[in-house]
Amino acid sequence: MPAFNLYFHSLRIKEDVCKGCTHCLRNCPTEAIRVRNRLAQIKDLKCIDCGDCVRFCPWGANEVLTDDLSVLSHYEYRVLVIPPAFLSLDFLGLSTSEVMGRIFALGFQEVYEEGIGEEAYLEETRRILTKGNVKKPLISVACPAVIRLMQVRFPDLLSHLSPLNTPRDILGATVRRKLGKNSGLFYLAPCPAKITAIRNPQGIEKSPYDGVIAANILYREILRVNETTSGKVHLSGPSGVAIGRIGGEKEFLSPLRVLAIDGITNVVRFLKELEMEKVPALDLIEGRSCPNGCVGGILLPERDSFLNLYRLEQEERKRENAISPLSREDMADFLYLTMPIQPRPQYFLSENMEAAAKLLKMIDKFYEKLPKIDCGSCGAPTCRALAEDVAKGEASLEDCIFL
Amino acid sequence: MNDLLYSHTYQIQGRDFEHGGEASSDIKEALKRMGINPQVIKRTAIASYEAEMNIIVYTEKGELLLEVYPKMIRVTATDRGPGIEDVELAMKEGYSTAPPEIREMGFGSGMGLPNIKKNADRLLIESHPGKGTKVIFEIDIPNASV
């Protein structure tokens, strides 16, 4: 795997496809995009890989860095962890066991469902919320885009983040420990945020995964390969399946007071309220970047998250009496994050308060001259963002078409 | 040491509940970007919000002036509203002169000024009935920078 920088993120702009319009610009929750010379650019330090730019791009001009199946050849034994949202897809009539058989035919020997980690995660979450001395409301760490959103825009709320490891990594680390040297552990990602979470993990020293594959790539291969072989399948119980949709934590942590919010802009709005302490007493915030939760992930081939949600709920019902193959005790060593999650440094205008105040005064001065209509024609998402770019010497006031 | 690092005036339109809270939200954002202690920011933002809502609920218009010094933040809320008849009484939790239609919207519960007092290190209220009110509060910054 190539070396990654500290702020690696997986979203990229396809320069030959980008038309320089402003759809992504207006919808980015962290104002990470600028359009310069008719081309969208992503500010690496601000991007949280939520994927809303992909969702809103009419031209398909964004791409996501991912491994393809050729990485499997580096390992003798290959294990795949799939998110529950993957089984919510319509495989054109293939049954779950046929889908698994085809995954094995493509080169894997074992498949685990991420929900197995979720079951231990939920059990431990309930325990610390009931007994532990934690800062309520806790904010769930299951969605990596929400964690990154907090690092970029809400650094003072990071103390609310759950101390637990993610379901993905709880399971991953447990499976990794059982595997030999020549075995590869892979994660199937429903969204770019989870790709980034594996390539540049937060809160743990090293990801247990050797590679990460986009869900739409495997989906295409499953439909193409017309054969099946056998392998080992480990599926979770119903609460593990529910991680794939919004409301799963809320439902399975009842009667704890859990607020479930999907859609990254809705999460932003709520965190602003939480900052001002304008929210009722709650135990946990289940925030998910994508509409309807992971079933709305942009790397799933089916973009209609409501159909995925429907099929996931069917799957949950089928598992009603299923029991997870691993218990909380099996995963006990990996239940907690081992490192603090830090704010991104870009957030502060300067390390020094005096210098930051000076820059802020310049931003105010430029902002006063702008029309304050946030049209986006200058290539910055808002007049305020342009003023900041000008103050930092990254743009000019003449970029505004009204001046 | 008392050099003014930053100041900004935020105009507030009375009865504009739609945009209520925007000024204090902008104040919070500015302080966050300066890297000021999160606890100080939270207290300033909450007190500013109460001052802002008082202007919106009771007056035609007013303004918040934010001043940032190396060791302290000062917010001055000025309006030309009806003024406060009895400041001491207004400081009591639950005392309110808000009409029922305002209370139905979830405001005017008599917690505004007490909440400012709770969050500020110093509070000064100058009010002239019929002329207007000035609420000044200060919050100390324990560490000058991040």
PDB file of C-alpha atoms in Angstrom, chain A residues 87-368:
ATOM      1  CA  LEU A  87     -26.803  -7.215   1.698  1.00  0.00           C
ATOM      2  CA  SER A  88     -29.528  -4.608   1.228  1.00  0.00           C
ATOM      3  CA  LEU A  89     -28.663  -4.417  -2.472  1.00  0.00           C
ATOM      4  CA  ASP A  90     -30.690  -5.958  -5.230  1.00  0.00           C
ATOM      5  CA  PHE A  91     -28.467  -8.682  -6.693  1.00  0.00           C
ATOM      6  CA  LEU A  92     -30.914  -9.287  -9.535  1.00  0.00           C
ATOM      7  CA  GLY A  93     -32.504 -12.290  -7.888  1.00  0.00           C
ATOM      8  CA  LEU A  94     -29.383 -13.939  -6.469  1.00  0.00           C
ATOM      9  CA  SER A  95     -29.859 -15.371  -2.986  1.00  0.00           C
ATOM     10  CA  THR A  96     -27.521 -14.453  -0.127  1.00  0.00           C
ATOM     11  CA  SER A  97     -25.812 -17.842  -0.382  1.00  0.00           C
ATOM     12  CA  GLU A  98     -25.290 -17.403  -4.132  1.00  0.00           C
ATOM     13  CA  VAL A  99     -23.831 -13.949  -3.515  1.00  0.00           C
ATOM     14  CA  MET A 100     -21.461 -15.459  -0.940  1.00  0.00           C
ATOM     15  CA  GLY A 101     -20.515 -18.292  -3.310  1.00  0.00           C
ATOM     16  CA  ARG A 102     -19.608 -15.750  -5.972  1.00  0.00           C
ATOM     17  CA  ILE A 103     -17.578 -13.676  -3.493  1.00  0.00           C
ATOM     18  CA  PHE A 104     -15.579 -16.849  -2.763  1.00  0.00           C
ATOM     19  CA  ALA A 105     -15.207 -17.522  -6.482  1.00  0.00           C
ATOM     20  CA  LEU A 106     -13.687 -14.066  -6.791  1.00  0.00           C
ATOM     21  CA  GLY A 107     -10.872 -15.041  -4.437  1.00  0.00           C
ATOM     22  CA  PHE A 108     -11.998 -14.799  -0.814  1.00  0.00           C
ATOM     23  CA  GLN A 109     -12.015 -17.729   1.617  1.00  0.00           C
ATOM     24  CA  GLU A 110     -13.957 -16.204   4.461  1.00  0.00           C
ATOM     25  CA  VAL A 111     -16.626 -13.464   4.876  1.00  0.00           C
ATOM     26  CA  TYR A 112     -17.561 -11.721   8.121  1.00  0.00           C
ATOM     27  CA  GLU A 113     -20.370  -9.260   8.525  1.00  0.00           C
ATOM     28  CA  GLU A 114     -19.418  -5.965  10.179  1.00  0.00           C
ATOM     29  CA  GLY A 115     -22.564  -6.237  12.315  1.00  0.00           C
ATOM     30  CA  ILE A 116     -20.808  -8.826  14.492  1.00  0.00           C
ATOM     31  CA  GLY A 117     -18.626  -5.999  15.783  1.00  0.00           C
ATOM     32  CA  GLU A 118     -21.695  -3.823  16.133  1.00  0.00           C
ATOM     33  CA  GLU A 119     -23.282  -6.258  18.554  1.00  0.00           C
ATOM     34  CA  ALA A 120     -20.334  -6.000  20.959  1.00  0.00           C
ATOM     35  CA  TYR A 121     -20.245  -2.237  20.371  1.00  0.00           C
ATOM     36  CA  LEU A 122     -23.903  -1.853  21.311  1.00  0.00           C
ATOM     37  CA  GLU A 123     -23.537  -4.013  24.405  1.00  0.00           C
ATOM     38  CA  GLU A 124     -20.548  -1.992  25.614  1.00  0.00           C
ATOM     39  CA  THR A 125     -22.253   1.312  24.731  1.00  0.00           C
ATOM     40  CA  ARG A 126     -25.225   0.340  26.846  1.00  0.00           C
ATOM     41  CA  ARG A 127     -22.893  -0.605  29.682  1.00  0.00           C
ATOM     42  CA  ILE A 128     -20.974   2.697  29.758  1.00  0.00           C
ATOM     43  CA  LEU A 129     -24.128   4.769  29.349  1.00  0.00           C
ATOM     44  CA  THR A 130     -25.779   2.966  32.225  1.00  0.00           C
ATOM     45  CA  LYS A 131     -22.844   2.667  34.585  1.00  0.00           C
ATOM     46  CA  GLY A 132     -19.903   4.667  33.327  1.00  0.00           C
ATOM     47  CA  ASN A 133     -18.953   8.205  34.037  1.00  0.00           C
ATOM     48  CA  VAL A 134     -19.241   9.571  30.497  1.00  0.00           C
ATOM     49  CA  LYS A 135     -20.023  12.995  29.103  1.00  0.00           C
ATOM     50  CA  LYS A 136     -23.595  12.882  27.841  1.00  0.00           C
ATOM     51  CA  PRO A 137     -24.787  12.929  25.236  1.00  0.00           C
ATOM     52  CA  LEU A 138     -22.163  10.614  23.838  1.00  0.00           C
ATOM     53  CA  ILE A 139     -21.727  10.850  20.090  1.00  0.00           C
ATOM     54  CA  SER A 140     -21.505   7.519  18.282  1.00  0.00           C
ATOM     55  CA  VAL A 141     -18.237   6.816  16.456  1.00  0.00           C
ATOM     56  CA  ALA A 142     -19.824   4.436  13.954  1.00  0.00           C
ATOM     57  CA  CYS A 143     -19.890   6.992  11.111  1.00  0.00           C
ATOM     58  CA  PRO A 144     -16.367   8.194  10.263  1.00  0.00           C
ATOM     59  CA  ALA A 145     -17.644  11.252   8.381  1.00  0.00           C
ATOM     60  CA  VAL A 146     -19.286  12.486  11.590  1.00  0.00           C
ATOM     61  CA  ILE A 147     -15.992  12.073  13.488  1.00  0.00           C
ATOM     62  CA  ARG A 148     -14.163  14.037  10.832  1.00  0.00           C
ATOM     63  CA  LEU A 149     -16.872  16.686  10.727  1.00  0.00           C
ATOM     64  CA  MET A 150     -16.267  17.255  14.430  1.00  0.00           C
ATOM     65  CA  GLN A 151     -12.502  17.454  13.928  1.00  0.00           C
ATOM     66  CA  VAL A 152     -12.977  20.063  11.214  1.00  0.00           C
ATOM     67  CA  ARG A 153     -15.900  22.151  12.488  1.00  0.00           C
ATOM     68  CA  PHE A 154     -16.724  21.251  16.106  1.00  0.00           C
ATOM     69  CA  PRO A 155     -13.427  20.698  17.920  1.00  0.00           C
ATOM     70  CA  ASP A 156     -14.917  21.628  21.302  1.00  0.00           C
ATOM     71  CA  LEU A 157     -17.464  18.816  21.011  1.00  0.00           C
ATOM     72  CA  LEU A 158     -14.824  16.103  20.568  1.00  0.00           C
ATOM     73  CA  SER A 159     -15.049  15.441  24.311  1.00  0.00           C
ATOM     74  CA  HIS A 160     -18.539  14.042  23.634  1.00  0.00           C
ATOM     75  CA  LEU A 161     -17.232  11.364  21.269  1.00  0.00           C
ATOM     76  CA  SER A 162     -17.765   7.823  22.485  1.00  0.00           C
ATOM     77  CA  PRO A 163     -14.517   6.282  23.801  1.00  0.00           C
ATOM     78  CA  LEU A 164     -15.458   3.048  22.040  1.00  0.00           C
ATOM     79  CA  ASN A 165     -13.702   1.645  19.025  1.00  0.00           C
ATOM     80  CA  THR A 166     -15.799   1.420  15.861  1.00  0.00           C
ATOM     81  CA  PRO A 167     -17.780  -1.761  15.118  1.00  0.00           C
ATOM     82  CA  ARG A 168     -15.673  -2.099  11.952  1.00  0.00           C
ATOM     83  CA  ASP A 169     -12.380  -2.081  13.827  1.00  0.00           C
ATOM     84  CA  ILE A 170     -13.572  -4.075  16.854  1.00  0.00           C
ATOM     85  CA  LEU A 171     -14.404  -6.932  14.492  1.00  0.00           C
ATOM     86  CA  GLY A 172     -11.406  -6.288  12.240  1.00  0.00           C
ATOM     87  CA  ALA A 173      -8.876  -6.418  15.087  1.00  0.00           C
ATOM     88  CA  THR A 174     -10.467  -9.579  16.499  1.00  0.00           C
ATOM     89  CA  VAL A 175     -10.333 -11.355  13.142  1.00  0.00           C
ATOM     90  CA  ARG A 176      -6.831 -10.026  12.419  1.00  0.00           C
ATOM     91  CA  ARG A 177      -5.507 -11.637  15.618  1.00  0.00           C
ATOM     92  CA  LYS A 178      -6.714 -15.047  14.443  1.00  0.00           C
ATOM     93  CA  LEU A 179      -5.141 -14.754  10.990  1.00  0.00           C
ATOM     94  CA  GLY A 180      -1.663 -15.871   9.953  1.00  0.00           C
ATOM     95  CA  LYS A 181       1.054 -13.799   8.305  1.00  0.00           C
ATOM     96  CA  ASN A 182       0.134 -14.513   4.713  1.00  0.00           C
ATOM     97  CA  SER A 183      -3.499 -13.707   5.240  1.00  0.00           C
ATOM     98  CA  GLY A 184      -5.095 -10.504   4.026  1.00  0.00           C
ATOM     99  CA  LEU A 185      -8.027  -8.806   5.727  1.00  0.00           C
ATOM    100  CA  PHE A 186     -10.169  -6.549   3.552  1.00  0.00           C
ATOM    101  CA  TYR A 187     -13.042  -4.205   4.160  1.00  0.00           C
ATOM    102  CA  LEU A 188     -15.833  -3.561   1.708  1.00  0.00           C
ATOM    103  CA  ALA A 189     -16.633   0.137   1.884  1.00  0.00           C
ATOM    104  CA  PRO A 190     -20.105   1.586   1.222  1.00  0.00           C
ATOM    105  CA  CYS A 191     -18.742   5.153   1.272  1.00  0.00           C
ATOM    106  CA  PRO A 192     -15.513   7.161   0.857  1.00  0.00           C
ATOM    107  CA  ALA A 193     -15.447   8.052   4.575  1.00  0.00           C
ATOM    108  CA  LYS A 194     -14.906   4.413   5.489  1.00  0.00           C
ATOM    109  CA  ILE A 195     -12.133   4.060   2.920  1.00  0.00           C
ATOM    110  CA  THR A 196     -10.404   7.012   4.544  1.00  0.00           C
ATOM    111  CA  ALA A 197     -11.074   5.608   8.018  1.00  0.00           C
ATOM    112  CA  ILE A 198      -9.053   2.529   7.060  1.00  0.00           C
ATOM    113  CA  ARG A 199      -6.252   4.299   5.219  1.00  0.00           C
ATOM    114  CA  ASN A 200      -5.902   7.046   7.803  1.00  0.00           C
ATOM    115  CA  PRO A 201      -7.502   5.754  11.018  1.00  0.00           C
ATOM    116  CA  GLN A 202      -8.417   8.059  13.914  1.00  0.00           C
ATOM    117  CA  GLY A 203      -8.243   6.951  17.530  1.00  0.00           C
ATOM    118  CA  ILE A 204      -6.249   3.764  16.877  1.00  0.00           C
ATOM    119  CA  GLU A 205      -2.595   3.366  15.916  1.00  0.00           C
ATOM    120  CA  LYS A 206      -3.032   1.175  12.896  1.00  0.00           C
ATOM    121  CA  SER A 207      -5.947  -0.196  10.936  1.00  0.00           C
ATOM    122  CA  PRO A 208      -6.388  -3.977  11.221  1.00  0.00           C
ATOM    123  CA  TYR A 209      -7.244  -4.068   7.507  1.00  0.00           C
ATOM    124  CA  ASP A 210      -4.770  -4.715   4.685  1.00  0.00           C
ATOM    125  CA  GLY A 211      -6.942  -3.196   2.026  1.00  0.00           C
ATOM    126  CA  VAL A 212     -10.293  -1.619   1.281  1.00  0.00           C
ATOM    127  CA  ILE A 213     -12.503  -2.234  -1.732  1.00  0.00           C
ATOM    128  CA  ALA A 214     -15.396  -0.066  -2.888  1.00  0.00           C
ATOM    129  CA  ALA A 215     -18.759  -1.850  -2.673  1.00  0.00           C
ATOM    130  CA  ASN A 216     -19.731  -0.987  -6.259  1.00  0.00           C
ATOM    131  CA  ILE A 217     -16.576  -2.659  -7.614  1.00  0.00           C
ATOM    132  CA  LEU A 218     -17.339  -5.962  -5.873  1.00  0.00           C
ATOM    133  CA  TYR A 219     -21.019  -5.685  -6.833  1.00  0.00           C
ATOM    134  CA  ARG A 220     -20.120  -5.469 -10.517  1.00  0.00           C
ATOM    135  CA  GLU A 221     -17.776  -8.450 -10.217  1.00  0.00           C
ATOM    136  CA  ILE A 222     -20.405 -10.520  -8.402  1.00  0.00           C
ATOM    137  CA  LEU A 223     -22.876  -9.993 -11.236  1.00  0.00           C
ATOM    138  CA  ARG A 224     -20.210 -10.745 -13.837  1.00  0.00           C
ATOM    139  CA  VAL A 225     -18.600 -13.904 -12.431  1.00  0.00           C
ATOM    140  CA  ASN A 226     -20.909 -16.775 -13.191  1.00  0.00           C
ATOM    141  CA  GLU A 227     -19.615 -19.379 -10.756  1.00  0.00           C
ATOM    142  CA  THR A 228     -19.625 -20.159  -7.082  1.00  0.00           C
ATOM    143  CA  THR A 229     -17.194 -21.878  -4.710  1.00  0.00           C
ATOM    144  CA  SER A 230     -17.443 -22.579  -1.027  1.00  0.00           C
ATOM    145  CA  GLY A 231     -16.036 -20.714   1.942  1.00  0.00           C
ATOM    146  CA  LYS A 232     -16.863 -19.719   5.496  1.00  0.00           C
ATOM    147  CA  VAL A 233     -19.617 -17.179   6.142  1.00  0.00           C
ATOM    148  CA  HIS A 234     -20.123 -15.457   9.502  1.00  0.00           C
ATOM    149  CA  LEU A 235     -23.283 -13.378   9.721  1.00  0.00           C
ATOM    150  CA  SER A 236     -24.505 -11.286  12.618  1.00  0.00           C
ATOM    151  CA  GLY A 237     -27.771 -11.213  14.521  1.00  0.00           C
ATOM    152  CA  PRO A 238     -30.508  -8.610  13.887  1.00  0.00           C
ATOM    153  CA  SER A 239     -28.941  -5.730  15.855  1.00  0.00           C
ATOM    154  CA  GLY A 240     -25.777  -6.098  13.768  1.00  0.00           C
ATOM    155  CA  VAL A 241     -27.777  -5.815  10.561  1.00  0.00           C
ATOM    156  CA  ALA A 242     -29.453  -2.679  11.877  1.00  0.00           C
ATOM    157  CA  ILE A 243     -26.125  -0.826  11.875  1.00  0.00           C
ATOM    158  CA  GLY A 244     -26.689  -0.463   8.145  1.00  0.00           C
ATOM    159  CA  ARG A 245     -29.560   1.942   8.608  1.00  0.00           C
ATOM    160  CA  ILE A 246     -30.381   5.033  10.627  1.00  0.00           C
ATOM    161  CA  GLY A 247     -32.135   4.230  13.904  1.00  0.00           C
ATOM    162  CA  GLY A 248     -30.369   0.921  14.487  1.00  0.00           C
ATOM    163  CA  GLU A 249     -28.533   2.127  17.586  1.00  0.00           C
ATOM    164  CA  LYS A 250     -31.654   3.881  18.834  1.00  0.00           C
ATOM    165  CA  GLU A 251     -33.778   0.770  18.476  1.00  0.00           C
ATOM    166  CA  PHE A 252     -31.345  -1.684  20.021  1.00  0.00           C
ATOM    167  CA  LEU A 253     -30.300   0.617  22.882  1.00  0.00           C
ATOM    168  CA  SER A 254     -33.873   1.267  23.970  1.00  0.00           C
ATOM    169  CA  PRO A 255     -34.928   2.516  26.521  1.00  0.00           C
ATOM    170  CA  LEU A 256     -31.813   4.723  26.583  1.00  0.00           C
ATOM    171  CA  ARG A 257     -32.439   8.202  25.181  1.00  0.00           C
ATOM    172  CA  VAL A 258     -30.923   8.009  21.704  1.00  0.00           C
ATOM    173  CA  LEU A 259     -31.405  10.663  19.019  1.00  0.00           C
ATOM    174  CA  ALA A 260     -30.827   9.414  15.473  1.00  0.00           C
ATOM    175  CA  ILE A 261     -29.937  11.957  12.767  1.00  0.00           C
ATOM    176  CA  ASP A 262     -29.132  11.153   9.143  1.00  0.00           C
ATOM    177  CA  GLY A 263     -27.752  13.464   6.474  1.00  0.00           C
ATOM    178  CA  ILE A 264     -24.558  15.397   7.115  1.00  0.00           C
ATOM    179  CA  THR A 265     -26.203  18.843   6.929  1.00  0.00           C
ATOM    180  CA  ASN A 266     -28.734  17.738   9.534  1.00  0.00           C
ATOM    181  CA  VAL A 267     -25.879  16.555  11.736  1.00  0.00           C
ATOM    182  CA  VAL A 268     -24.194  19.966  11.327  1.00  0.00           C
ATOM    183  CA  ARG A 269     -27.387  21.743  12.362  1.00  0.00           C
ATOM    184  CA  PHE A 270     -27.774  19.556  15.422  1.00  0.00           C
ATOM    185  CA  LEU A 271     -24.162  19.927  16.559  1.00  0.00           C
ATOM    186  CA  LYS A 272     -24.587  23.708  16.439  1.00  0.00           C
ATOM    187  CA  GLU A 273     -27.525  23.371  18.794  1.00  0.00           C
ATOM    188  CA  LEU A 274     -25.571  21.030  21.039  1.00  0.00           C
ATOM    189  CA  GLU A 275     -22.738  23.571  21.216  1.00  0.00           C
ATOM    190  CA  MET A 276     -25.205  26.129  22.526  1.00  0.00           C
ATOM    191  CA  GLU A 277     -26.622  23.557  24.963  1.00  0.00           C
ATOM    192  CA  LYS A 278     -30.036  23.958  23.398  1.00  0.00           C
ATOM    193  CA  VAL A 279     -30.834  20.243  23.325  1.00  0.00           C
ATOM    194  CA  PRO A 280     -32.759  18.149  25.837  1.00  0.00           C
ATOM    195  CA  ALA A 281     -31.078  15.572  28.076  1.00  0.00           C
ATOM    196  CA  LEU A 282     -29.939  12.716  25.830  1.00  0.00           C
ATOM    197  CA  ASP A 283     -27.722   9.662  26.268  1.00  0.00           C
ATOM    198  CA  LEU A 284     -26.448   9.112  22.742  1.00  0.00           C
ATOM    199  CA  ILE A 285     -26.406  10.800  19.357  1.00  0.00           C
ATOM    200  CA  GLU A 286     -26.521   8.354  16.486  1.00  0.00           C
ATOM    201  CA  GLY A 287     -25.323  10.573  13.639  1.00  0.00           C
ATOM    202  CA  ARG A 288     -24.970   9.274  10.093  1.00  0.00           C
ATOM    203  CA  SER A 289     -23.661  11.264   7.164  1.00  0.00           C
ATOM    204  CA  CYS A 290     -25.732   9.519   4.485  1.00  0.00           C
ATOM    205  CA  PRO A 291     -29.518   9.674   4.036  1.00  0.00           C
ATOM    206  CA  ASN A 292     -31.087   6.701   5.838  1.00  0.00           C
ATOM    207  CA  GLY A 293     -27.646   5.696   7.144  1.00  0.00           C
ATOM    208  CA  CYS A 294     -25.143   3.382   5.442  1.00  0.00           C
ATOM    209  CA  VAL A 295     -27.818   2.114   3.020  1.00  0.00           C
ATOM    210  CA  GLY A 296     -27.455   5.583   1.462  1.00  0.00           C
ATOM    211  CA  GLY A 297     -23.683   5.239   0.967  1.00  0.00           C
ATOM    212  CA  ILE A 298     -22.491   6.658  -2.338  1.00  0.00           C
ATOM    213  CA  LEU A 299     -20.391   3.607  -3.185  1.00  0.00           C
ATOM    214  CA  LEU A 300     -23.443   1.367  -3.252  1.00  0.00           C
ATOM    215  CA  PRO A 301     -24.573   0.785  -6.836  1.00  0.00           C
ATOM    216  CA  GLU A 302     -28.219   1.391  -5.905  1.00  0.00           C
ATOM    217  CA  ARG A 303     -28.554   5.097  -5.179  1.00  0.00           C
ATOM    218  CA  ASP A 304     -32.127   4.901  -3.900  1.00  0.00           C
ATOM    219  CA  SER A 305     -31.516   4.603  -0.190  1.00  0.00           C
ATOM    220  CA  PHE A 306     -35.212   3.980   0.520  1.00  0.00           C
ATOM    221  CA  LEU A 307     -35.230   0.753  -1.486  1.00  0.00           C
ATOM    222  CA  ASN A 308     -32.016  -0.317   0.251  1.00  0.00           C
ATOM    223  CA  LEU A 309     -33.566   0.541   3.593  1.00  0.00           C
ATOM    224  CA  TYR A 310     -36.618  -1.574   2.773  1.00  0.00           C
ATOM    225  CA  ARG A 311     -34.500  -4.579   1.814  1.00  0.00           C
ATOM    226  CA  LEU A 312     -32.271  -4.187   4.877  1.00  0.00           C
ATOM    227  CA  GLU A 313     -35.304  -4.287   7.149  1.00  0.00           C
ATOM    228  CA  GLN A 314     -36.409  -7.495   5.400  1.00  0.00           C
ATOM    229  CA  GLU A 315     -32.951  -8.930   6.109  1.00  0.00           C
ATOM    230  CA  GLU A 316     -33.249  -7.894   9.771  1.00  0.00           C
ATOM    231  CA  ARG A 317     -36.495  -9.828  10.033  1.00  0.00           C
ATOM    232  CA  LYS A 318     -34.907 -12.935   8.520  1.00  0.00           C
ATOM    233  CA  ARG A 319     -32.221 -12.806  11.217  1.00  0.00           C
ATOM    234  CA  GLU A 320     -34.625 -12.343  14.080  1.00  0.00           C
ATOM    235  CA  ASN A 321     -33.378 -15.441  15.888  1.00  0.00           C
ATOM    236  CA  ALA A 322     -29.821 -15.480  14.543  1.00  0.00           C
ATOM    237  CA  ILE A 323     -26.972 -15.448  17.034  1.00  0.00           C
ATOM    238  CA  SER A 324     -23.663 -13.754  16.375  1.00  0.00           C
ATOM    239  CA  PRO A 325     -20.680 -16.170  16.003  1.00  0.00           C
ATOM    240  CA  LEU A 326     -18.427 -14.004  18.197  1.00  0.00           C
ATOM    241  CA  SER A 327     -19.292 -12.763  21.671  1.00  0.00           C
ATOM    242  CA  ARG A 328     -18.381  -9.533  23.413  1.00  0.00           C
ATOM    243  CA  GLU A 329     -15.735 -11.496  25.367  1.00  0.00           C
ATOM    244  CA  ASP A 330     -14.098 -12.639  22.106  1.00  0.00           C
ATOM    245  CA  MET A 331     -13.753  -8.978  21.118  1.00  0.00           C
ATOM    246  CA  ALA A 332     -13.082  -7.571  24.602  1.00  0.00           C
ATOM    247  CA  ASP A 333      -9.484  -6.545  23.847  1.00  0.00           C
ATOM    248  CA  PHE A 334     -10.493  -4.165  21.091  1.00  0.00           C
ATOM    249  CA  LEU A 335     -13.565  -2.420  22.435  1.00  0.00           C
ATOM    250  CA  TYR A 336     -11.927   0.947  23.077  1.00  0.00           C
ATOM    251  CA  LEU A 337     -10.056   3.566  21.077  1.00  0.00           C
ATOM    252  CA  THR A 338      -6.423   3.790  22.117  1.00  0.00           C
ATOM    253  CA  MET A 339      -5.554   7.318  21.016  1.00  0.00           C
ATOM    254  CA  PRO A 340      -7.266  10.708  21.431  1.00  0.00           C
ATOM    255  CA  ILE A 341      -9.072  12.169  18.422  1.00  0.00           C
ATOM    256  CA  GLN A 342      -7.638  15.632  17.786  1.00  0.00           C
ATOM    257  CA  PRO A 343      -9.057  18.710  16.055  1.00  0.00           C
ATOM    258  CA  ARG A 344      -7.718  19.556  12.616  1.00  0.00           C
ATOM    259  CA  PRO A 345      -5.245  22.423  12.826  1.00  0.00           C
ATOM    260  CA  GLN A 346      -6.799  24.312   9.882  1.00  0.00           C
ATOM    261  CA  TYR A 347      -9.722  25.156  12.097  1.00  0.00           C
ATOM    262  CA  PHE A 348      -7.888  27.899  13.947  1.00  0.00           C
ATOM    263  CA  LEU A 349      -6.976  31.012  11.974  1.00  0.00           C
ATOM    264  CA  SER A 350      -3.647  30.996  13.788  1.00  0.00           C
ATOM    265  CA  GLU A 351      -1.997  29.330  16.757  1.00  0.00           C
ATOM    266  CA  ASN A 352      -1.652  32.788  18.195  1.00  0.00           C
ATOM    267  CA  MET A 353      -4.744  34.669  19.317  1.00  0.00           C
ATOM    268  CA  GLU A 354      -3.402  38.057  18.334  1.00  0.00           C
ATOM    269  CA  ALA A 355      -2.535  36.922  14.807  1.00  0.00           C
ATOM    270  CA  ALA A 356      -5.909  35.186  14.491  1.00  0.00           C
ATOM    271  CA  ALA A 357      -7.699  38.384  15.570  1.00  0.00           C
ATOM    272  CA  LYS A 358      -5.763  40.365  12.977  1.00  0.00           C
ATOM    273  CA  LEU A 359      -6.746  37.933  10.225  1.00  0.00           C
ATOM    274  CA  LEU A 360     -10.358  37.979  11.391  1.00  0.00           C
ATOM    275  CA  LYS A 361     -10.389  41.787  11.142  1.00  0.00           C
ATOM    276  CA  MET A 362      -9.158  41.532   7.550  1.00  0.00           C
ATOM    277  CA  ILE A 363     -11.836  38.954   6.757  1.00  0.00           C
ATOM    278  CA  ASP A 364     -14.502  41.305   8.197  1.00  0.00           C
ATOM    279  CA  LYS A 365     -13.146  44.168   6.111  1.00  0.00           C
ATOM    280  CA  PHE A 366     -13.282  42.220   2.844  1.00  0.00           C
ATOM    281  CA  TYR A 367     -16.644  40.706   3.729  1.00  0.00           C
ATOM    282  CA  GLU A 368     -18.146  44.200   4.139  1.00  0.00           C
TER     283      GLU A 368
END
